[in-house]
Tab-separated table of C-alpha atoms in Angstrom:
chain	number	residue	atom	x	y	z
U	1	UNK	CA	-0.064	-0.136	-0.036
U	2	UNK	CA	1.165	3.549	-0.777
U	3	UNK	CA	2.407	5.425	2.331
U	4	UNK	CA	-0.743	7.381	4.206
U	5	UNK	CA	1.230	10.885	3.649
U	6	UNK	CA	1.738	9.609	-0.406
U	7	UNK	CA	-1.477	9.137	-0.247
U	8	UNK	CA	-2.744	12.521	1.244
U	9	UNK	CA	-1.362	14.050	-1.506
U	10	UNK	CA	-2.929	12.017	-4.547
U	11	UNK	CA	-6.286	12.562	-2.942
U	12	UNK	CA	-5.779	16.120	-2.964
U	13	UNK	CA	-4.865	16.235	-6.158
U	14	UNK	CA	-7.892	14.269	-7.312
U	15	UNK	CA	-9.968	16.942	-5.215
U	16	UNK	CA	-8.458	19.771	-6.675
U	17	UNK	CA	-8.934	18.004	-10.490
U	18	UNK	CA	-12.148	16.371	-10.311
U	19	UNK	CA	-14.795	19.069	-9.408
U	20	UNK	CA	-18.239	19.983	-10.376
U	21	UNK	CA	-18.835	22.153	-13.541
U	22	UNK	CA	-21.766	23.642	-15.400
U	23	UNK	CA	-20.949	24.439	-19.020
U	24	UNK	CA	-17.973	24.353	-21.282
U	25	UNK	CA	-15.017	25.507	-18.911
U	26	UNK	CA	-13.547	27.696	-21.181
U	27	UNK	CA	-15.809	30.203	-21.343
U	28	UNK	CA	-16.877	29.475	-17.900
U	29	UNK	CA	-13.001	30.164	-16.938
U	30	UNK	CA	-13.755	33.797	-19.283
U	31	UNK	CA	-16.634	34.295	-16.990
U	32	UNK	CA	-15.001	33.528	-13.775
U	33	UNK	CA	-12.440	35.980	-14.539
U	34	UNK	CA	-15.022	38.587	-15.337
U	35	UNK	CA	-17.201	38.157	-12.196
U	36	UNK	CA	-13.509	38.352	-10.081
U	37	UNK	CA	-12.754	41.586	-11.838
U	38	UNK	CA	-16.524	43.279	-11.599
U	39	UNK	CA	-16.732	42.269	-7.827
U	40	UNK	CA	-13.562	43.907	-7.343
U	41	UNK	CA	-14.552	47.075	-9.233
U	42	UNK	CA	-17.486	47.269	-7.148
U	43	UNK	CA	-19.836	47.890	-9.431
U	44	UNK	CA	-21.479	46.720	-13.244
U	45	UNK	CA	-18.619	47.396	-15.869
U	46	UNK	CA	-19.246	50.090	-18.448
U	47	UNK	CA	-16.841	48.651	-20.652
U	48	UNK	CA	-15.236	44.840	-20.370
U	49	UNK	CA	-11.880	44.118	-22.509
U	50	UNK	CA	-11.285	40.457	-22.742
U	51	UNK	CA	-7.593	39.119	-24.076
U	52	UNK	CA	-7.521	35.004	-24.337
U	53	UNK	CA	-5.108	32.449	-25.672
U	54	UNK	CA	-5.396	30.858	-29.129
U	55	UNK	CA	-6.633	27.942	-27.148
U	56	UNK	CA	-8.963	29.157	-24.855
U	57	UNK	CA	-10.564	31.369	-27.874
U	58	UNK	CA	-10.693	28.168	-30.374
U	59	UNK	CA	-12.596	26.138	-27.507
U	60	UNK	CA	-15.249	29.430	-26.597
U	61	UNK	CA	-16.248	29.768	-30.294
U	62	UNK	CA	-18.693	27.156	-30.530
U	63	UNK	CA	-20.469	26.131	-27.501
U	64	UNK	CA	-23.408	26.699	-25.602
U	65	UNK	CA	-23.793	28.866	-22.280
U	66	UNK	CA	-25.718	27.404	-20.109
U	67	UNK	CA	-29.690	28.448	-19.730
U	68	UNK	CA	-29.352	31.049	-22.625
U	69	UNK	CA	-30.025	29.322	-25.725
U	70	UNK	CA	-26.626	31.411	-27.232
U	71	UNK	CA	-23.533	30.585	-27.952
U	72	UNK	CA	-19.992	32.025	-27.395
U	73	UNK	CA	-17.853	34.357	-25.486
U	74	UNK	CA	-20.124	37.665	-25.418
U	75	UNK	CA	-23.079	36.159	-23.260
U	76	UNK	CA	-20.787	34.416	-20.864
U	77	UNK	CA	-18.605	37.610	-20.254
U	78	UNK	CA	-21.928	39.385	-19.812
U	79	UNK	CA	-23.375	37.238	-17.653
U	80	UNK	CA	-20.374	37.317	-15.397
U	81	UNK	CA	-20.345	40.725	-14.899
U	82	UNK	CA	-24.355	40.519	-14.350
U	83	UNK	CA	-24.932	37.461	-11.839
U	84	UNK	CA	-21.150	35.251	-11.669
U	85	UNK	CA	-19.945	34.562	-8.187
U	86	UNK	CA	-15.965	34.093	-8.011
U	87	UNK	CA	-16.406	31.898	-4.990
U	88	UNK	CA	-18.465	28.997	-7.063
U	89	UNK	CA	-15.522	28.502	-8.776
U	90	UNK	CA	-16.357	26.233	-12.199
U	91	UNK	CA	-20.171	26.737	-11.430
U	92	UNK	CA	-19.994	30.706	-11.356
U	93	UNK	CA	-22.992	30.926	-13.732
U	94	UNK	CA	-25.198	29.028	-11.697
U	95	UNK	CA	-27.358	31.914	-10.362
U	96	UNK	CA	-27.947	33.151	-13.846
U	97	UNK	CA	-31.947	33.512	-14.800
U	98	UNK	CA	-33.619	34.961	-17.682
U	99	UNK	CA	-33.742	37.923	-16.796
U	100	UNK	CA	-30.072	38.003	-15.950
U	101	UNK	CA	-29.747	36.133	-19.886
U	102	UNK	CA	-31.714	39.325	-21.525
U	103	UNK	CA	-29.809	41.901	-19.378
U	104	UNK	CA	-26.726	40.186	-20.915
U	105	UNK	CA	-28.011	40.307	-24.707
U	106	UNK	CA	-28.625	44.140	-23.922
U	107	UNK	CA	-25.109	44.131	-22.865
U	108	UNK	CA	-23.728	42.400	-26.316
U	109	UNK	CA	-25.619	44.235	-28.230
U	110	UNK	CA	-24.541	47.541	-26.748
U	111	UNK	CA	-20.602	46.503	-27.556
U	112	UNK	CA	-19.772	46.783	-24.196
U	113	UNK	CA	-17.503	43.706	-24.371
U	114	UNK	CA	-14.177	43.599	-26.568
U	115	UNK	CA	-13.002	40.265	-27.320
U	116	UNK	CA	-9.073	40.027	-28.676
U	117	UNK	CA	-6.431	37.455	-29.481
U	118	UNK	CA	-3.449	37.766	-26.944
U	119	UNK	CA	-0.138	37.711	-28.796
U	120	UNK	CA	2.909	37.090	-27.329
U	121	UNK	CA	2.459	34.517	-24.419
U	122	UNK	CA	3.456	30.797	-24.704
U	123	UNK	CA	1.055	29.733	-22.117
U	124	UNK	CA	-1.921	27.935	-23.693
U	125	UNK	CA	-4.657	28.644	-20.895
U	126	UNK	CA	-4.652	32.338	-20.511
U	127	UNK	CA	-7.577	34.673	-19.807
U	128	UNK	CA	-6.957	38.559	-19.233
U	129	UNK	CA	-9.718	40.495	-18.257
U	130	UNK	CA	-10.384	44.124	-17.739
U	131	UNK	CA	-13.109	45.819	-16.645
U	132	UNK	CA	-13.810	49.771	-16.053
U	133	UNK	CA	-16.700	51.929	-14.898
U	134	UNK	CA	-15.793	55.940	-14.840
U	135	UNK	CA	-12.392	56.200	-13.429
U	136	UNK	CA	-12.119	52.766	-12.086
U	137	UNK	CA	-10.504	50.305	-13.670
U	138	UNK	CA	-9.643	46.320	-12.780
U	139	UNK	CA	-7.784	43.847	-14.724
U	140	UNK	CA	-7.578	40.243	-13.551
U	141	UNK	CA	-5.745	37.295	-14.820
U	142	UNK	CA	-5.985	33.676	-14.797
U	143	UNK	CA	-3.467	31.337	-16.197
U	144	UNK	CA	-2.369	27.699	-16.110
U	145	UNK	CA	-5.574	26.094	-15.063
U	146	UNK	CA	-9.234	27.006	-15.313
U	147	UNK	CA	-9.428	28.816	-11.633
U	148	UNK	CA	-6.068	29.794	-11.007
U	149	UNK	CA	-6.033	33.197	-10.960
U	150	UNK	CA	-2.543	34.803	-10.875
U	151	UNK	CA	-3.056	38.451	-10.828
U	152	UNK	CA	-5.381	41.235	-9.727
U	153	UNK	CA	-4.706	45.067	-10.108
U	154	UNK	CA	-7.319	48.033	-9.176
U	155	UNK	CA	-6.637	51.393	-10.373
U	156	UNK	CA	-2.883	50.822	-10.639
U	157	UNK	CA	-2.342	49.100	-7.245
U	158	UNK	CA	-1.102	45.200	-7.401
U	159	UNK	CA	-3.636	43.478	-5.268
U	160	UNK	CA	-2.424	39.981	-6.108
U	161	UNK	CA	0.368	39.003	-8.418
U	162	UNK	CA	1.133	35.230	-8.060
U	163	UNK	CA	2.928	35.161	-11.760
U	164	UNK	CA	6.278	34.080	-10.172
U	165	UNK	CA	5.402	32.480	-7.093
U	166	UNK	CA	3.510	29.293	-8.451
U	167	UNK	CA	0.127	28.153	-7.490
U	168	UNK	CA	-1.834	25.093	-6.225
U	169	UNK	CA	-2.504	24.400	-9.499
U	170	UNK	CA	1.161	24.087	-10.235
U	171	UNK	CA	1.972	22.632	-7.105
U	172	UNK	CA	-0.517	19.473	-7.674
U	173	UNK	CA	2.151	18.962	-10.675
U	174	UNK	CA	4.654	18.205	-7.901
U	175	UNK	CA	3.065	15.186	-7.308
U	176	UNK	CA	4.899	12.208	-9.216
U	177	UNK	CA	2.881	9.661	-10.419
U	178	UNK	CA	3.487	6.629	-13.272
U	179	UNK	CA	1.103	4.589	-13.980
U	180	UNK	CA	2.209	1.437	-11.233
U	181	UNK	CA	1.340	4.266	-8.908
U	182	UNK	CA	-2.007	4.987	-10.274
U	183	UNK	CA	-2.819	1.730	-9.946
U	184	UNK	CA	-1.718	0.772	-6.893
U	185	UNK	CA	-3.360	4.091	-5.341
U	186	UNK	CA	-6.764	3.005	-6.963
U	187	UNK	CA	-6.692	-0.768	-6.281
U	188	UNK	CA	-5.001	-0.436	-2.047
U	189	UNK	CA	-6.586	2.667	-0.750
U	190	UNK	CA	-8.606	2.454	2.267
U	191	UNK	CA	-11.980	2.695	0.477
U	192	UNK	CA	-13.378	5.487	2.804
U	193	UNK	CA	-10.239	7.485	1.509
U	194	UNK	CA	-11.683	7.513	-2.031
U	195	UNK	CA	-15.568	6.568	-1.923
U	196	UNK	CA	-16.130	10.691	-2.765
U	197	UNK	CA	-15.237	9.814	-6.518
U	198	UNK	CA	-18.657	8.191	-6.278
U	199	UNK	CA	-19.915	11.941	-6.850
U	200	UNK	CA	-18.923	11.567	-10.112
U	201	UNK	CA	-20.996	8.963	-11.374
U	202	UNK	CA	-23.935	10.587	-9.646
U	203	UNK	CA	-23.347	13.481	-11.673
U	204	UNK	CA	-22.433	12.655	-14.682
U	205	UNK	CA	-25.127	9.746	-14.860
U	206	UNK	CA	-28.029	12.040	-13.909
U	207	UNK	CA	-26.654	14.805	-17.057
U	208	UNK	CA	-26.977	11.506	-19.623
U	209	UNK	CA	-30.380	10.891	-18.155
U	210	UNK	CA	-31.867	14.122	-18.773
U	211	UNK	CA	-29.881	14.353	-22.100
U	212	UNK	CA	-32.274	11.091	-23.131
U	213	UNK	CA	-35.414	13.302	-22.220
U	214	UNK	CA	-34.499	16.413	-24.542
U	215	UNK	CA	-33.184	17.355	-27.658
U	216	UNK	CA	-29.705	18.425	-26.923
U	217	UNK	CA	-26.597	19.047	-29.913
U	218	UNK	CA	-26.785	16.500	-32.435
U	219	UNK	CA	-29.048	13.854	-30.094
U	220	UNK	CA	-26.680	11.356	-30.312
U	221	UNK	CA	-26.950	9.585	-27.016
U	222	UNK	CA	-30.974	9.902	-27.580
U	223	UNK	CA	-30.414	8.323	-31.210
U	224	UNK	CA	-27.765	5.401	-29.911
U	225	UNK	CA	-30.378	4.828	-27.050
U	226	UNK	CA	-33.764	4.888	-28.958
U	227	UNK	CA	-33.516	3.953	-32.695
U	228	UNK	CA	-34.620	0.855	-33.790
U	229	UNK	CA	-32.759	1.380	-36.903
U	230	UNK	CA	-29.179	1.981	-35.150
U	231	UNK	CA	-29.867	-0.993	-32.540
U	232	UNK	CA	-30.611	-3.417	-35.358
U	233	UNK	CA	-27.225	-2.414	-36.080
U	234	UNK	CA	-25.044	-1.965	-33.114
U	235	UNK	CA	-27.631	-4.487	-30.370
U	236	UNK	CA	-29.042	-3.450	-26.951
U	237	UNK	CA	-25.426	-4.184	-24.938
U	238	UNK	CA	-22.997	-3.042	-22.719
U	239	UNK	CA	-20.960	-1.556	-25.152
U	240	UNK	CA	-24.302	0.393	-26.503
U	241	UNK	CA	-24.961	1.492	-23.432
U	242	UNK	CA	-21.403	3.182	-22.996
U	243	UNK	CA	-21.850	5.038	-26.251
U	244	UNK	CA	-25.271	6.440	-25.196
U	245	UNK	CA	-24.701	7.500	-21.927
U	246	UNK	CA	-21.258	9.066	-22.314
U	247	UNK	CA	-22.580	10.865	-25.777
U	248	UNK	CA	-25.917	12.202	-24.302
U	249	UNK	CA	-24.199	13.655	-21.212
U	250	UNK	CA	-21.773	15.472	-23.639
U	251	UNK	CA	-24.749	16.658	-26.094
U	252	UNK	CA	-26.199	18.353	-23.077
U	253	UNK	CA	-23.435	19.686	-21.713
U	254	UNK	CA	-21.981	21.167	-25.300
U	255	UNK	CA	-25.590	22.429	-26.281
U	256	UNK	CA	-25.399	24.691	-22.945
U	257	UNK	CA	-27.717	23.117	-20.702
U	258	UNK	CA	-27.687	23.949	-16.926
U	259	UNK	CA	-26.394	20.294	-16.044
U	260	UNK	CA	-23.883	20.348	-13.717
U	261	UNK	CA	-21.063	17.579	-14.423
U	262	UNK	CA	-18.128	16.366	-12.973
U	263	UNK	CA	-14.940	17.373	-14.621
U	264	UNK	CA	-11.315	15.977	-15.175
U	265	UNK	CA	-8.336	18.473	-15.254
U	266	UNK	CA	-10.575	21.067	-15.809
U	267	UNK	CA	-12.904	19.455	-18.872
U	268	UNK	CA	-16.439	18.369	-18.295
U	269	UNK	CA	-15.918	16.246	-20.917
U	270	UNK	CA	-12.878	14.208	-20.280
U	271	UNK	CA	-14.913	13.829	-16.673
U	272	UNK	CA	-17.593	12.360	-18.613
U	273	UNK	CA	-15.410	10.273	-20.536
U	274	UNK	CA	-13.550	9.230	-17.913
U	275	UNK	CA	-16.326	7.791	-15.674
U	276	UNK	CA	-19.676	7.009	-17.614
U	277	UNK	CA	-17.729	4.187	-19.624
U	278	UNK	CA	-16.702	2.799	-16.364
U	279	UNK	CA	-20.027	3.327	-14.404
U	280	UNK	CA	-22.178	1.550	-17.333
U	281	UNK	CA	-19.903	-1.634	-17.312
U	282	UNK	CA	-19.708	-1.885	-13.619
U	283	UNK	CA	-23.802	-1.618	-13.382
U	284	UNK	CA	-24.304	-3.678	-16.366
U	285	UNK	CA	-21.814	-6.297	-15.089
U	286	UNK	CA	-23.491	-5.827	-11.584
U	287	UNK	CA	-19.797	-5.324	-10.100
U	288	UNK	CA	-19.885	-4.414	-6.386
U	289	UNK	CA	-19.365	-0.811	-5.514
U	290	UNK	CA	-15.796	-1.552	-3.918
U	291	UNK	CA	-14.887	-2.668	-7.562
U	292	UNK	CA	-16.929	0.509	-9.564
U	293	UNK	CA	-15.110	3.407	-6.636
U	294	UNK	CA	-11.763	1.763	-7.429
U	295	UNK	CA	-12.070	1.425	-11.455
U	296	UNK	CA	-13.138	5.029	-11.058
U	297	UNK	CA	-10.427	6.257	-9.302
U	298	UNK	CA	-8.012	4.066	-11.750
U	299	UNK	CA	-9.921	6.214	-14.625
U	300	UNK	CA	-9.912	9.308	-13.424
U	301	UNK	CA	-6.202	9.318	-11.860
U	302	UNK	CA	-4.803	8.101	-14.938
U	303	UNK	CA	-6.129	10.874	-16.507
U	304	UNK	CA	-4.851	13.298	-15.046
U	305	UNK	CA	-1.589	11.771	-14.779
U	306	UNK	CA	-1.369	12.092	-18.607
U	307	UNK	CA	-2.668	15.604	-18.185
U	308	UNK	CA	0.268	16.492	-16.298
U	309	UNK	CA	2.776	15.903	-18.908
U	310	UNK	CA	-0.031	17.202	-21.588
U	311	UNK	CA	-0.954	20.235	-20.180
U	312	UNK	CA	-4.450	21.611	-19.314
U	313	UNK	CA	-5.116	22.652	-23.342
U	314	UNK	CA	-3.655	21.106	-26.394
U	315	UNK	CA	-4.154	20.585	-30.151
U	316	UNK	CA	-5.016	16.992	-28.767
U	317	UNK	CA	-8.406	16.250	-28.119
U	318	UNK	CA	-8.821	15.395	-24.354
U	319	UNK	CA	-11.040	12.482	-25.235
U	320	UNK	CA	-7.782	10.296	-25.963
U	321	UNK	CA	-6.571	10.847	-22.725
U	322	UNK	CA	-9.937	10.257	-20.772
U	323	UNK	CA	-10.947	7.658	-22.663
U	324	UNK	CA	-7.488	6.330	-21.932
U	325	UNK	CA	-8.232	6.271	-18.557
U	326	UNK	CA	-11.524	4.742	-18.798
U	327	UNK	CA	-9.934	2.188	-20.633
U	328	UNK	CA	-7.719	1.495	-17.513
U	329	UNK	CA	-10.943	1.404	-15.142
U	330	UNK	CA	-12.988	-1.580	-17.530
U	331	UNK	CA	-10.033	-3.366	-18.051
U	332	UNK	CA	-10.027	-3.295	-13.958
U	333	UNK	CA	-13.609	-4.556	-13.750
U	334	UNK	CA	-12.890	-6.917	-16.525
U	335	UNK	CA	-10.643	-8.810	-13.931
U	336	UNK	CA	-7.629	-7.283	-15.189
U	337	UNK	CA	-4.280	-6.751	-13.621
U	338	UNK	CA	-1.643	-4.191	-13.752
U	339	UNK	CA	-0.064	-5.982	-17.272
U	340	UNK	CA	-3.278	-5.994	-18.571
U	341	UNK	CA	-4.071	-2.382	-17.742
U	342	UNK	CA	-0.709	-1.126	-18.737
U	343	UNK	CA	-1.530	-3.302	-22.169
U	344	UNK	CA	-4.985	-1.434	-22.609
U	345	UNK	CA	-3.178	1.951	-22.500
U	346	UNK	CA	-0.630	0.984	-24.934
U	347	UNK	CA	-3.541	0.029	-27.485
U	348	UNK	CA	-5.491	3.493	-27.065
U	349	UNK	CA	-1.628	5.182	-27.603
U	350	UNK	CA	-1.516	2.833	-30.929
U	351	UNK	CA	-4.730	3.894	-31.797
U	352	UNK	CA	-6.008	7.451	-31.821
U	353	UNK	CA	-3.293	9.571	-30.689
U	354	UNK	CA	-3.363	12.818	-32.643
U	355	UNK	CA	-7.373	13.519	-32.992
U	356	UNK	CA	-7.236	17.016	-33.202
U	357	UNK	CA	-8.943	19.225	-30.684
U	358	UNK	CA	-10.888	22.053	-32.776
U	359	UNK	CA	-12.838	23.762	-29.791
U	360	UNK	CA	-15.679	22.578	-27.615
U	361	UNK	CA	-18.862	22.426	-29.737
U	362	UNK	CA	-22.131	19.993	-29.765
U	363	UNK	CA	-20.004	17.276	-32.276
U	364	UNK	CA	-17.921	16.739	-29.536
U	365	UNK	CA	-20.253	13.904	-28.928
U	366	UNK	CA	-19.236	12.095	-31.853
U	367	UNK	CA	-15.233	12.663	-30.620
U	368	UNK	CA	-16.089	11.178	-27.422
U	369	UNK	CA	-17.822	8.283	-28.749
U	370	UNK	CA	-15.129	7.668	-30.829
U	371	UNK	CA	-12.503	7.757	-27.587
U	372	UNK	CA	-14.374	5.202	-25.500
U	373	UNK	CA	-15.563	2.398	-28.314
U	374	UNK	CA	-11.423	2.719	-28.803
U	375	UNK	CA	-11.639	2.426	-25.042
U	376	UNK	CA	-14.090	-1.188	-24.737
U	377	UNK	CA	-11.795	-2.503	-28.096
U	378	UNK	CA	-8.154	-1.657	-26.252
U	379	UNK	CA	-10.006	-3.272	-22.941
U	380	UNK	CA	-10.928	-6.597	-24.659
U	381	UNK	CA	-7.920	-6.744	-26.555
U	382	UNK	CA	-5.525	-6.687	-23.058
U	383	UNK	CA	-7.848	-9.293	-21.790
U	384	UNK	CA	-7.064	-11.385	-24.586
U	385	UNK	CA	-3.269	-10.977	-23.952
U	386	UNK	CA	-2.974	-9.157	-27.148
U	387	UNK	CA	-1.039	-5.405	-27.033
U	388	UNK	CA	0.754	-3.345	-29.365
U	389	UNK	CA	4.512	-4.000	-29.241
U	390	UNK	CA	7.504	-1.720	-29.402
U	391	UNK	CA	8.396	-1.950	-33.059
U	392	UNK	CA	5.102	-0.524	-33.923
U	393	UNK	CA	4.786	3.054	-34.520
U	394	UNK	CA	5.257	5.175	-31.212
U	395	UNK	CA	4.817	2.492	-28.968
U	396	UNK	CA	8.019	1.610	-26.260
U	397	UNK	CA	8.463	-1.587	-24.370
U	398	UNK	CA	7.767	0.858	-21.169
U	399	UNK	CA	4.383	2.374	-20.818
U	400	UNK	CA	5.287	5.358	-19.174
U	401	UNK	CA	7.418	6.313	-22.052
U	402	UNK	CA	4.582	5.421	-24.576
U	403	UNK	CA	2.479	7.967	-22.508
U	404	UNK	CA	5.163	10.779	-22.897
U	405	UNK	CA	5.271	10.057	-26.342
U	406	UNK	CA	1.746	10.772	-26.404
U	407	UNK	CA	2.148	14.115	-24.293
U	408	UNK	CA	5.069	15.124	-26.759
U	409	UNK	CA	2.908	14.583	-29.677
U	410	UNK	CA	0.207	16.633	-28.290
U	411	UNK	CA	2.200	19.293	-26.538
U	412	UNK	CA	4.839	19.558	-28.599
U	413	UNK	CA	4.297	17.997	-32.341
U	414	UNK	CA	0.853	19.502	-32.988
U	415	UNK	CA	1.769	22.745	-32.238
U	416	UNK	CA	1.109	23.807	-36.098
U	417	UNK	CA	-1.960	21.887	-36.497
U	418	UNK	CA	-3.062	24.310	-33.416
U	419	UNK	CA	-2.319	27.263	-35.124
U	420	UNK	CA	-3.780	25.835	-38.709
U	421	UNK	CA	-7.168	24.822	-37.032
U	422	UNK	CA	-7.631	28.338	-35.320
U	423	UNK	CA	-7.010	29.896	-38.217
U	424	UNK	CA	-9.169	27.720	-40.843
U	425	UNK	CA	-12.014	28.168	-37.503
U	426	UNK	CA	-11.522	31.897	-37.653
U	427	UNK	CA	-11.572	32.250	-41.174
U	428	UNK	CA	-14.291	29.895	-42.888
U	429	UNK	CA	-17.002	30.968	-44.631
U	430	UNK	CA	-20.426	30.211	-42.339
U	431	UNK	CA	-24.208	30.481	-44.033
């Protein structure tokens, strides 16, 4: 068993990275930054200037904002100023109402809000919001993590500057993980210390079941669950249940439903993909609560471990990371030990590495479905003793080196891809 002090570090890390969120975390983080700036200003801003890194801009362009029937950043910024409370974190807009949305529309129409790309920064997750009213001016900055405030200034006076001193989110990366440690923690930690992970099951399953009753996004989850023609092809089985629940929760979230989900590493979609495949497999196969808890911890902590090296935002779709976690959890539930779990990871990396992130949007449900279907396939292969070998592609004998190859490709190798994706997104001709 991992020593108690190290277990406590890992548990604290999970608590930091697995948190409830309402709406896509990129525009919500912008709303959070706006809320903090507005609170510090002490009154409603007359002008709001928002300057963002390319990855934040990309992930916020096409996604629904909870409770508004609108997409994109301007309404998120407006609501952050009108009703946002920074103490709520990634649930910053949970007090929104139809009246607030109407006021927000008027703010947007009045051109109070200006949004631009922040040039000359390397940080992929960067949000700078300046709120002004009369002669008063406040600037707030989030960087490195969706809730990680690093700077606050009012009327030229620096109220907080954490740009060089580090942060809680940066400190979290100091927890030294590898896949073996992740597996040992998940399978040996006393159950009462990790039972809290069941809240991820409750929230994300609730989001999926709400989505089955509505018409969100491309309705992928509902179609997979209800359409007779699709069932005649794919069957009514655990596999289709995994796909339908995972895509349904994503359908609702990307469409802007006012439904909280449990996120992972700053992404609600990653939280969904790390949770629901494991939950559905466990429930369909009558696994015990202990097995489900340990599988969920294995899934979420694997995703956190991979994201430590990849970064919060990258050119690589987060479903690759989260689905790799769920493949580990499913393999464990199938009766696999560490070797089978490591093989499942190798199979995942050999298959869907390179899937691009082209922003948060309703079609993310399609990508999550691709990721979790690969997770099931990789687990099945691992349990049959089949693993992609080190003579094939980017796979190494050491699974942690394979993970490093994945993260290097996503963070460095795909940087030009990221620029091209943003260029295409900002210059395409839409009807």
